[in-house]
XYZ file of C-alpha atoms in Angstrom:
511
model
C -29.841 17.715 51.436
C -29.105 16.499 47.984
C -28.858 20.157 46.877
C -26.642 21.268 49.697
C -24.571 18.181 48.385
C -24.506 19.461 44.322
C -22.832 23.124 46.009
C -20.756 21.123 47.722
C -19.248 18.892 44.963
C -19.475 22.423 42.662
C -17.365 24.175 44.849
C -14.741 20.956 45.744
C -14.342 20.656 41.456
C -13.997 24.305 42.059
C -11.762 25.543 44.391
C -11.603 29.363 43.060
C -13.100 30.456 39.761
C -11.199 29.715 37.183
C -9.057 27.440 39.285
C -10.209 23.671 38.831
C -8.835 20.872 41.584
C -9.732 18.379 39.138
C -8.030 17.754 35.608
C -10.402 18.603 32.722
C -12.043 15.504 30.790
C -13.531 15.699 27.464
C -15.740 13.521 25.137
C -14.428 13.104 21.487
C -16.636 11.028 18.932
C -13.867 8.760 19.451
C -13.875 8.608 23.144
C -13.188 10.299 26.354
C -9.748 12.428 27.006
C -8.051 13.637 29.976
C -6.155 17.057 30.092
C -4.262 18.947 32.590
C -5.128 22.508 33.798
C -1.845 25.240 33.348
C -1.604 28.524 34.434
C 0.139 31.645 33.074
C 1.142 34.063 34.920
C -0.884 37.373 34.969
C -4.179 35.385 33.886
C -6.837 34.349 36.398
C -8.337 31.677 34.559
C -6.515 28.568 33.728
C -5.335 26.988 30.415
C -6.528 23.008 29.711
C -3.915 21.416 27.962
C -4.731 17.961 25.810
C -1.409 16.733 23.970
C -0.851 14.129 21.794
C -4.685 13.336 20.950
C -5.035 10.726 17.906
C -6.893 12.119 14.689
C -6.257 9.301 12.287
C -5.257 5.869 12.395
C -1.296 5.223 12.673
C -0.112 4.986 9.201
C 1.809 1.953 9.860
C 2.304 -0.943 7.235
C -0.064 -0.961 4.554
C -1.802 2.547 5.337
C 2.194 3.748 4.431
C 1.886 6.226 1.306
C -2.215 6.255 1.748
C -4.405 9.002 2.804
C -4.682 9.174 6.556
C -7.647 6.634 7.890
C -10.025 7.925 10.645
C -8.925 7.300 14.232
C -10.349 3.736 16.035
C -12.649 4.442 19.141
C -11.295 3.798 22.858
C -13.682 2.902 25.395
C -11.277 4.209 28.489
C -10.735 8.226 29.439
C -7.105 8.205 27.560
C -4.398 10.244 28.693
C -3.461 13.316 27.371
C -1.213 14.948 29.463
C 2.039 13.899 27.642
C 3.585 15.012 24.126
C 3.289 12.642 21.289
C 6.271 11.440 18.760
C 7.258 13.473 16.470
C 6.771 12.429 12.734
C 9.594 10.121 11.680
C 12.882 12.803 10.150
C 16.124 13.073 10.551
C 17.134 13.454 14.285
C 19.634 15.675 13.957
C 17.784 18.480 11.966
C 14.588 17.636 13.729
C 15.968 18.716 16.913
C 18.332 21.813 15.672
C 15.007 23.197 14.026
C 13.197 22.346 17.187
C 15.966 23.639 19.727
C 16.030 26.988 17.383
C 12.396 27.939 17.252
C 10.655 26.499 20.448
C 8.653 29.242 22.932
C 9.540 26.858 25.823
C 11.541 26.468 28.439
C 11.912 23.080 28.645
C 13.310 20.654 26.498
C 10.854 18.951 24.464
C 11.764 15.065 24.339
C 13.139 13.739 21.156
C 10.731 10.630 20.495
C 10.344 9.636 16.443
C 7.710 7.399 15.213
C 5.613 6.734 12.272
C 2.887 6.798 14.812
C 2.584 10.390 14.781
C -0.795 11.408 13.830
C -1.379 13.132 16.796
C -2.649 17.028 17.722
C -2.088 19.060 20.721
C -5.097 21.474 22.750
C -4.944 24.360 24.490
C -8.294 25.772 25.349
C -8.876 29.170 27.943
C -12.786 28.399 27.450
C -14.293 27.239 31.001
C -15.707 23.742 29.992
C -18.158 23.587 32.725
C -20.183 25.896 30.114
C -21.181 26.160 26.261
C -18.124 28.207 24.994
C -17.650 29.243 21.630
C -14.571 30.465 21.195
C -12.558 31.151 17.673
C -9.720 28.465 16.723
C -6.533 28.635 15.427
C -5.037 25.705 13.752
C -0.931 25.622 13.821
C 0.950 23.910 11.003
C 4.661 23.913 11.594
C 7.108 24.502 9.136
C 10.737 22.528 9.016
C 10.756 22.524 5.234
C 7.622 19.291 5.002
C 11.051 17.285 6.112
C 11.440 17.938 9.663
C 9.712 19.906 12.790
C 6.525 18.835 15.249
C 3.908 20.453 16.430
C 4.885 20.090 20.477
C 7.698 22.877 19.798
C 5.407 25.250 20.024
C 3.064 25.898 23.167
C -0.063 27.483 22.790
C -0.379 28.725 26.239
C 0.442 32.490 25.914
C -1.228 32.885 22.908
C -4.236 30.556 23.835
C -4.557 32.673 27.425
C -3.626 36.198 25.966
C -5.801 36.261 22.570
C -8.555 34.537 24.454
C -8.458 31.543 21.494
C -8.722 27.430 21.269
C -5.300 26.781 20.261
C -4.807 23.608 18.268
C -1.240 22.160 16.692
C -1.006 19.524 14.880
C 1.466 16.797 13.568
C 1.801 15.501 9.532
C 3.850 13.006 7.788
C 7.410 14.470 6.545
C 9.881 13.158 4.256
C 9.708 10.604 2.465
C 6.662 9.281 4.719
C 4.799 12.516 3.857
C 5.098 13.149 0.309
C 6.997 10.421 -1.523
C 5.439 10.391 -4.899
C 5.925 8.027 -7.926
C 3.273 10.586 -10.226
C 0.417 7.827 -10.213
C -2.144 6.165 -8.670
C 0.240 3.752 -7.103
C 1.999 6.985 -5.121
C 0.173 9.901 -5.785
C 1.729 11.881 -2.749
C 1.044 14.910 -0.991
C 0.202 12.279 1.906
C 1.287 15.138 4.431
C -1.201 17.420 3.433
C -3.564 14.818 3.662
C -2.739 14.392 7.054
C -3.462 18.318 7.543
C -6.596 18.024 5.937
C -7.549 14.983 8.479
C -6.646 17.323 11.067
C -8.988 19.800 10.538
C -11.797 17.331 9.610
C -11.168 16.286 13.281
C -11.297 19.826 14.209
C -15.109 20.636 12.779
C -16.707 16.979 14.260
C -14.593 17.704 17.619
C -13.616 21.520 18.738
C -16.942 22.581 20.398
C -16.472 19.896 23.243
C -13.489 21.565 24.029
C -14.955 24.879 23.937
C -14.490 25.807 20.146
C -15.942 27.740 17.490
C -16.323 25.140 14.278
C -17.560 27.961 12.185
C -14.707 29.864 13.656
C -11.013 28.009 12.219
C -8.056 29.943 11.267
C -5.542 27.670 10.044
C -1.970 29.745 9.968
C 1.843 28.646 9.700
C 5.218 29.102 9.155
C 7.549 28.579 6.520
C 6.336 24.998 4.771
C 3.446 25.628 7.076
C 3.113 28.403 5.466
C 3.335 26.653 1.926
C 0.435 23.995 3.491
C -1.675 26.885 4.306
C -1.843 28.289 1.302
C -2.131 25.076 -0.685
C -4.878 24.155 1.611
C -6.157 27.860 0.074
C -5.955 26.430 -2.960
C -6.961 23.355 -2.288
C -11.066 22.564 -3.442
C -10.933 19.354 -0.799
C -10.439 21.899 2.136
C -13.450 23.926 1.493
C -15.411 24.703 4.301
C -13.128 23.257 6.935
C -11.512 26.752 7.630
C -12.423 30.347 7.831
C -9.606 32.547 7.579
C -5.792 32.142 7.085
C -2.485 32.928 7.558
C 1.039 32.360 5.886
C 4.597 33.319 7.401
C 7.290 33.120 4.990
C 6.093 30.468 2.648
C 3.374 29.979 -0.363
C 2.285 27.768 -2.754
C 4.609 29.400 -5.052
C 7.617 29.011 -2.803
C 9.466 27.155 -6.087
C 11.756 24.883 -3.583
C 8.430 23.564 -1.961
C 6.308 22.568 -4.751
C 7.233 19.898 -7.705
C 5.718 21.036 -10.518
C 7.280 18.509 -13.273
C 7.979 14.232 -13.325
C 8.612 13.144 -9.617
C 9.418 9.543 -11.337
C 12.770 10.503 -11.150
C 13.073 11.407 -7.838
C 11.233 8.318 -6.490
C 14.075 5.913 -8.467
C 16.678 7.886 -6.352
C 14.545 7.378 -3.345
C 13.998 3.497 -4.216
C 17.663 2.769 -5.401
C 18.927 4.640 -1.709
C 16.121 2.712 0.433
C 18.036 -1.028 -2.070
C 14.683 -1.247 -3.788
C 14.338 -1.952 -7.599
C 12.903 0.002 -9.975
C 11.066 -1.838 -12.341
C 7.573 -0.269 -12.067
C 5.823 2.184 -9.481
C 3.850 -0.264 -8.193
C 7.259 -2.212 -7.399
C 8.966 0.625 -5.887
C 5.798 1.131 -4.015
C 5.478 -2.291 -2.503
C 9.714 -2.673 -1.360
C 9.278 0.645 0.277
C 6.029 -0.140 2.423
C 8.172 -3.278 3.108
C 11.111 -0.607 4.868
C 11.080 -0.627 8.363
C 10.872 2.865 9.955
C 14.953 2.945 10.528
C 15.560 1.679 7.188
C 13.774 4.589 5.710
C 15.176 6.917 7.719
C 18.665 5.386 6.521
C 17.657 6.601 3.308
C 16.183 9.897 4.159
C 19.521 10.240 5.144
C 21.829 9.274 2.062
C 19.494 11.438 -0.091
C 20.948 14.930 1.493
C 18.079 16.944 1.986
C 18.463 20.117 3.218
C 21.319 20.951 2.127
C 23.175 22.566 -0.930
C 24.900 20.447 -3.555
C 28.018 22.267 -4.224
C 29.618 20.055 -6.887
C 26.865 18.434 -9.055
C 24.636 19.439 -11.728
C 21.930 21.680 -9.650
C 19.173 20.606 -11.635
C 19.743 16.970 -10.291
C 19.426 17.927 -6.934
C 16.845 17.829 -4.813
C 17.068 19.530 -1.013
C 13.536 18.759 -0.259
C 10.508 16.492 -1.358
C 7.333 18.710 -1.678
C 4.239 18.970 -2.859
C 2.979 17.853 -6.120
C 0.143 18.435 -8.223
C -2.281 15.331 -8.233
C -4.956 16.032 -9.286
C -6.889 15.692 -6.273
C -5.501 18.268 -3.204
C -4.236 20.503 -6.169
C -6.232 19.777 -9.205
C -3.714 22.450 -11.348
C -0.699 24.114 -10.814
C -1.138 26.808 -8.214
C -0.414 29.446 -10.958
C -3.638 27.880 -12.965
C -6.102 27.960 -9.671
C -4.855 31.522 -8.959
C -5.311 32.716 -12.468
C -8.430 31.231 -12.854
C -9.581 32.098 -9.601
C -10.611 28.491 -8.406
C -9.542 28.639 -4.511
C -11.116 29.213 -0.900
C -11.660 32.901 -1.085
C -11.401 33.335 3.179
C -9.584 36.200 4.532
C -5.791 35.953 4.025
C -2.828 37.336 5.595
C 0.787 36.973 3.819
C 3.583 37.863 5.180
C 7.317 37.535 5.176
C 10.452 38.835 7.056
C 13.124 41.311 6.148
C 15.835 38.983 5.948
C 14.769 35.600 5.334
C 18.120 34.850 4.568
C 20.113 36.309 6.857
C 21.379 33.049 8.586
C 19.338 30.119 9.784
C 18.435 29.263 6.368
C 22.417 29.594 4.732
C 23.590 27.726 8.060
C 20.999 24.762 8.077
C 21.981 24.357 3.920
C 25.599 25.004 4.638
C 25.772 27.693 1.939
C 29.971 28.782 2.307
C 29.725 32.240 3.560
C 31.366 31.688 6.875
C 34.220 34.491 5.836
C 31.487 36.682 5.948
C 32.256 38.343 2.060
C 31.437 37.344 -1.659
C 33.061 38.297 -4.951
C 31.085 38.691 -7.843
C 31.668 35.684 -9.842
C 31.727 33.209 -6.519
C 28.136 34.968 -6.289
C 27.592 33.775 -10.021
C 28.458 30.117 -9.218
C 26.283 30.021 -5.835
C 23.193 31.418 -7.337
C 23.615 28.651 -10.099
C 24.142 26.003 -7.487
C 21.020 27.405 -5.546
C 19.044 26.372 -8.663
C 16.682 24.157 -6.631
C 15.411 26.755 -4.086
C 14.984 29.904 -6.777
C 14.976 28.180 -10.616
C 16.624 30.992 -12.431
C 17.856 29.869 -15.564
C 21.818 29.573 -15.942
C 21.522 32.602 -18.734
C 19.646 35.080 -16.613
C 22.092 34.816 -13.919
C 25.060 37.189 -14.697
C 22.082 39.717 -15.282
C 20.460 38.772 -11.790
C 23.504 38.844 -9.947
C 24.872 42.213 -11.693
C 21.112 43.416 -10.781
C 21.060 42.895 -7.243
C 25.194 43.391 -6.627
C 26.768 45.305 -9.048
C 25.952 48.782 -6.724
C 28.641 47.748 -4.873
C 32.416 47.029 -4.853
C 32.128 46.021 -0.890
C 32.326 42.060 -0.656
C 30.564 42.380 2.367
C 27.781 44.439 0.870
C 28.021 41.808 -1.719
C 27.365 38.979 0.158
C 24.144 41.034 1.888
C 22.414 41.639 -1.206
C 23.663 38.104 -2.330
C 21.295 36.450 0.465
C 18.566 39.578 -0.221
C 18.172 38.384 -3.687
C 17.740 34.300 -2.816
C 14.985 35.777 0.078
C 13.092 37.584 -2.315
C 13.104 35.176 -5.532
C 12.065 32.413 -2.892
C 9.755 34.617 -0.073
C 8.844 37.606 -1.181
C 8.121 37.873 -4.432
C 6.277 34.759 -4.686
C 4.027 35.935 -1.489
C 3.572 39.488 -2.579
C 1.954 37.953 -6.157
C -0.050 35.229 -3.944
C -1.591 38.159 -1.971
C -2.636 40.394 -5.547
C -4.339 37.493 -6.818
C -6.290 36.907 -3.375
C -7.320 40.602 -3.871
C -8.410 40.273 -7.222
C -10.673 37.746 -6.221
C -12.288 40.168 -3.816
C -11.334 38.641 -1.091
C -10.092 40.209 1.893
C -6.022 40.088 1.728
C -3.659 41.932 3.948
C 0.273 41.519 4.175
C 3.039 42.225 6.823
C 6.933 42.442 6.728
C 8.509 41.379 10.257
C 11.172 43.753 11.295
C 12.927 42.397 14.543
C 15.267 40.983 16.415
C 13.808 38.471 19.298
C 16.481 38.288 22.590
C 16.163 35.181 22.418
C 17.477 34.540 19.112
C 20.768 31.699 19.093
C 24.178 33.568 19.902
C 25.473 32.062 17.010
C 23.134 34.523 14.410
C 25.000 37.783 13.484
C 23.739 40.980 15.457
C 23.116 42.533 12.074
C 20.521 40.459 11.198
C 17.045 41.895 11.764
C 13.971 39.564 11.021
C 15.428 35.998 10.073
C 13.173 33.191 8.712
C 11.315 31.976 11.867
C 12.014 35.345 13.988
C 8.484 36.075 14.405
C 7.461 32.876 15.735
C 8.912 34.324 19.078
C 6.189 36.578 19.402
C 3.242 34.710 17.417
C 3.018 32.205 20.069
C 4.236 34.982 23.004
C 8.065 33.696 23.918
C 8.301 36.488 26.506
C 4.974 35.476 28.730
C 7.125 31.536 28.971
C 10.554 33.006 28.738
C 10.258 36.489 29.916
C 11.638 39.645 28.001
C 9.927 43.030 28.144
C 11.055 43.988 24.783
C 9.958 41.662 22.974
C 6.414 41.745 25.501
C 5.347 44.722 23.345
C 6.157 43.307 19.551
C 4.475 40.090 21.156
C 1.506 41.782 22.230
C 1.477 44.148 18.890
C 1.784 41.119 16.557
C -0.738 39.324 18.668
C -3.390 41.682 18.349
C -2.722 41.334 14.381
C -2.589 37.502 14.635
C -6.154 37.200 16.741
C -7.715 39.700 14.302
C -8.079 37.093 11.995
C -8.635 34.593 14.465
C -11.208 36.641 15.752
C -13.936 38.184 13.828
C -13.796 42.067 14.402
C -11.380 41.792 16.960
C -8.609 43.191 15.194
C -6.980 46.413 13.858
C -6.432 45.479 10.152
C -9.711 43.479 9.158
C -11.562 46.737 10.250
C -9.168 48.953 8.159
């Protein structure tokens, strides 16, 4: 009887295989979890989605500007079937960046807190049974300002590529990686955060049927930049296994603050009406900031955008990352010359035209006339001093470099945007990738040449492979959205993405 009763329960929890009745529950060492089952199209067994699980504690109050605290213990199964805050940024560019890159359908719903510690699961493995599948760790880009990890579902590539899909949230802005260049602020709180992440990852991932000895961490653009400082980064070894940067390094110039942040935390203090005394003083008024005060400030301090009358060298369109001598011990030209990183498989790769208009639109660069002159080339390259550092003298010989092939202003203003992508993207990824290979370990790069469909109506048909295009078919757009075209560069690019997630899977780690 009581075996006759077990078949019975198996096959209620059961209905088909790979069709649960029930939602999927899972025990984290800090408590229990409940999912939701989701189906693609096309694939018989179903996805179990987990969103908005905490890693760390909420860096509220005190924990402000500290490194992310482990996660208190619940005693109840806790929901996870809805999606979490996003980090505290500014609304506006949160949701343009968020509107502009999602793989969804749906709207995602624009919710900021500084309670936003949270990551996101999507897991193909059947959890009835000891699965072991690889993992792939997303860190979103948005310039470490702005973005979440909920604009991007992990369904399609989770279901297609056969992989634990895991994207996470970090602290942006000011909240992330305000720095006074001491022990009172030493920064980089962000990264922290990313680290926490994938601490959480190794002591959690096989309950939900994951590989810990299997991680790929990749990301775009200053997820990108994270990756690779986590590369870099001696406090990240052995918490990944492979890697992957889109359009963004360590040596992405605009990303990375290399000389004294004091400066730049007294603009941040006198904008938030804090004095400026000592660190420890700017420190304390700021933790003192409630959440909409601060993000009053973020947004009297510009960022992302282009300062167009001021000295360039003042400005700053971004915090970043700073060397602290913990997360970065050096410079990342110092760890890469002396070879001192996490030699893991690596895959770099940028786009053909970084710049061709997301970038110049989100900045406001003035190029809506669609043509540039010579010496208004001149004056914008100077004034783009923050994203590229050439020096003021080298830039009549840059600009005559890159434009002076050409009488056409519109050719001009091409090669005009060509040159900021490569002093910013390409160059700095290509010589991240050589010194990877020098330090025998496998290193492969990629140049993304195409147009998704589903690409705003406001970008210019002429512009093949903008900053971000890929994502469209990283995290398979046309299995959610549905476009043939773009099926088969999806499908193509996945098989390159899972080959590092996968060990031996793929076409280039076995070339």
């Amino acid at each position: 009887m009581w075996l006759r009763a077990l078949v019975l329960a198996t096959l209620a929890a059961f209905t088909a295989w790979g069709h649960p009745s029930s939602p999927p529950v899972v025990d984290t060492v800090h408590g229990k979890v409940l999912g939701k089952f989701v189906s693609l199209e096309g694939f018989a067994q179903p996805v179990a989605v987990f969103l908005g699980i905490p890693f760390a504690k909420p860096p509220l109050g005190p924990l402000r500007f500290t490194p992310p605290q482990p996660a208190e213990p619940w005693s109840f199964v806790k929901n996870a079937t809805s999606y979490p805050p996003m980090c505290s940024q500014d609304a506006v560019a949160g949701q343009v960046l968020s509107e502009l890159f999602t793989n969804r359908k749906e709207n995602i719903p624009l919710k900021l807190s500084e309670d936003c510690l949270y990551l996101n699961i999507y897991t193909p493995a059947d959890l009835t049974k000891k699965n072991r599948l690889p993992v792939m760790v997303w860190i979103h880009g948005g310039g470490l300002m702005v973005g979440a990890a909920s604009t991007y579902d992990g369904l399609a590539l989770a279901a297609h590529e056969n992989v634990v899909v895991v994207t996470i949230q970090y602290r942006l802005g000011i909240w992330g990686f305000f720095s006074t260049g001491d022990e009172h602020s030493r920064g980089n709180w962000g990264h922290l955060d990313q680290l926490a992440a994938l601490r959480w990852v190794q002591d959690n991932i096989a309950s939900f049927g994951g590989n810990p000895g299997s991680v790929t961490i990749f990301g775009e653009s200053a997820g990108g930049e994270s990756v690779s400082v986590l590369v870099l980064s001696p406090l990240a070894k052995n918490l990944f296994h492979r890697a992957i940067s889109e359009s963004g390094v360590a040596l992405t110039a605009v990303l990375v603050k290399k000389g004294d942040v004091k400066p730049l935390a007294e603009q941040i203090a006198i904008a938030a009406g804090c004095q400026t005394t000592t660190s420890a003083v700017m420190v304390h008024c700021l933790r003192q900031k409630t959440e909409e005060e601060l993000l009053e400030t973020t947004l009297k301090m510009k960022f992302f955008s282009l300062d167009l009358h001021g000295d360039p060298r003042e400005s700053h369109p971004f915090l970043g990352t700073v060397i602290d001598g913990l997360l970065l011990p050096k410079t990342p030209e110092e760890l890469q010359a002396e070879r001192k990183f996490n030699t893991v498989p690596y895959m770099v790769g940028f786009n053909k035209q970084e710049f061709g208009w997301i970038i110049p639109m989100l900045m406001g660069y003035p190029l809506s006339e669609g043509k540039l002159d010579q010496k208004t080339a001149m004056s914008l390259l100077w004034k783009s001093y923050p994203l590229v550092y050439i020096a003021k003298e080298l830039i009549p010989e840059a600009t005559e470099k890159y434009l002076g092939g050409t009488d056409d202003p519109v050719k001009k203003k091409d090669l005009f945007l060509d040159l900021l992508a490569d002093v910013t993207f390409s160059v700095p990824s290509v010589i991240v990738a050589r010194h990877h290979r020098d330090a025998g370990a496998p290193t492969y790069m990629y140049e993304f040449q195409y147009r998704p469909s589903f690409s705003s109506d406001m970008k210019p048909k002429t512009v093949i492979g903008d900053h971000g295009d890929e994502l469209f078919s990283v995290f398979g757009a046309p299995f959610l959205k549905g476009n043939g075209s773009l099926l088969s560069v999806s499908l193509e690019l996945g098989d390159l993405g899972s080959s590092v997630g996968v060990v031996g899977f793929s076409k280039f780690l076995l070339s």
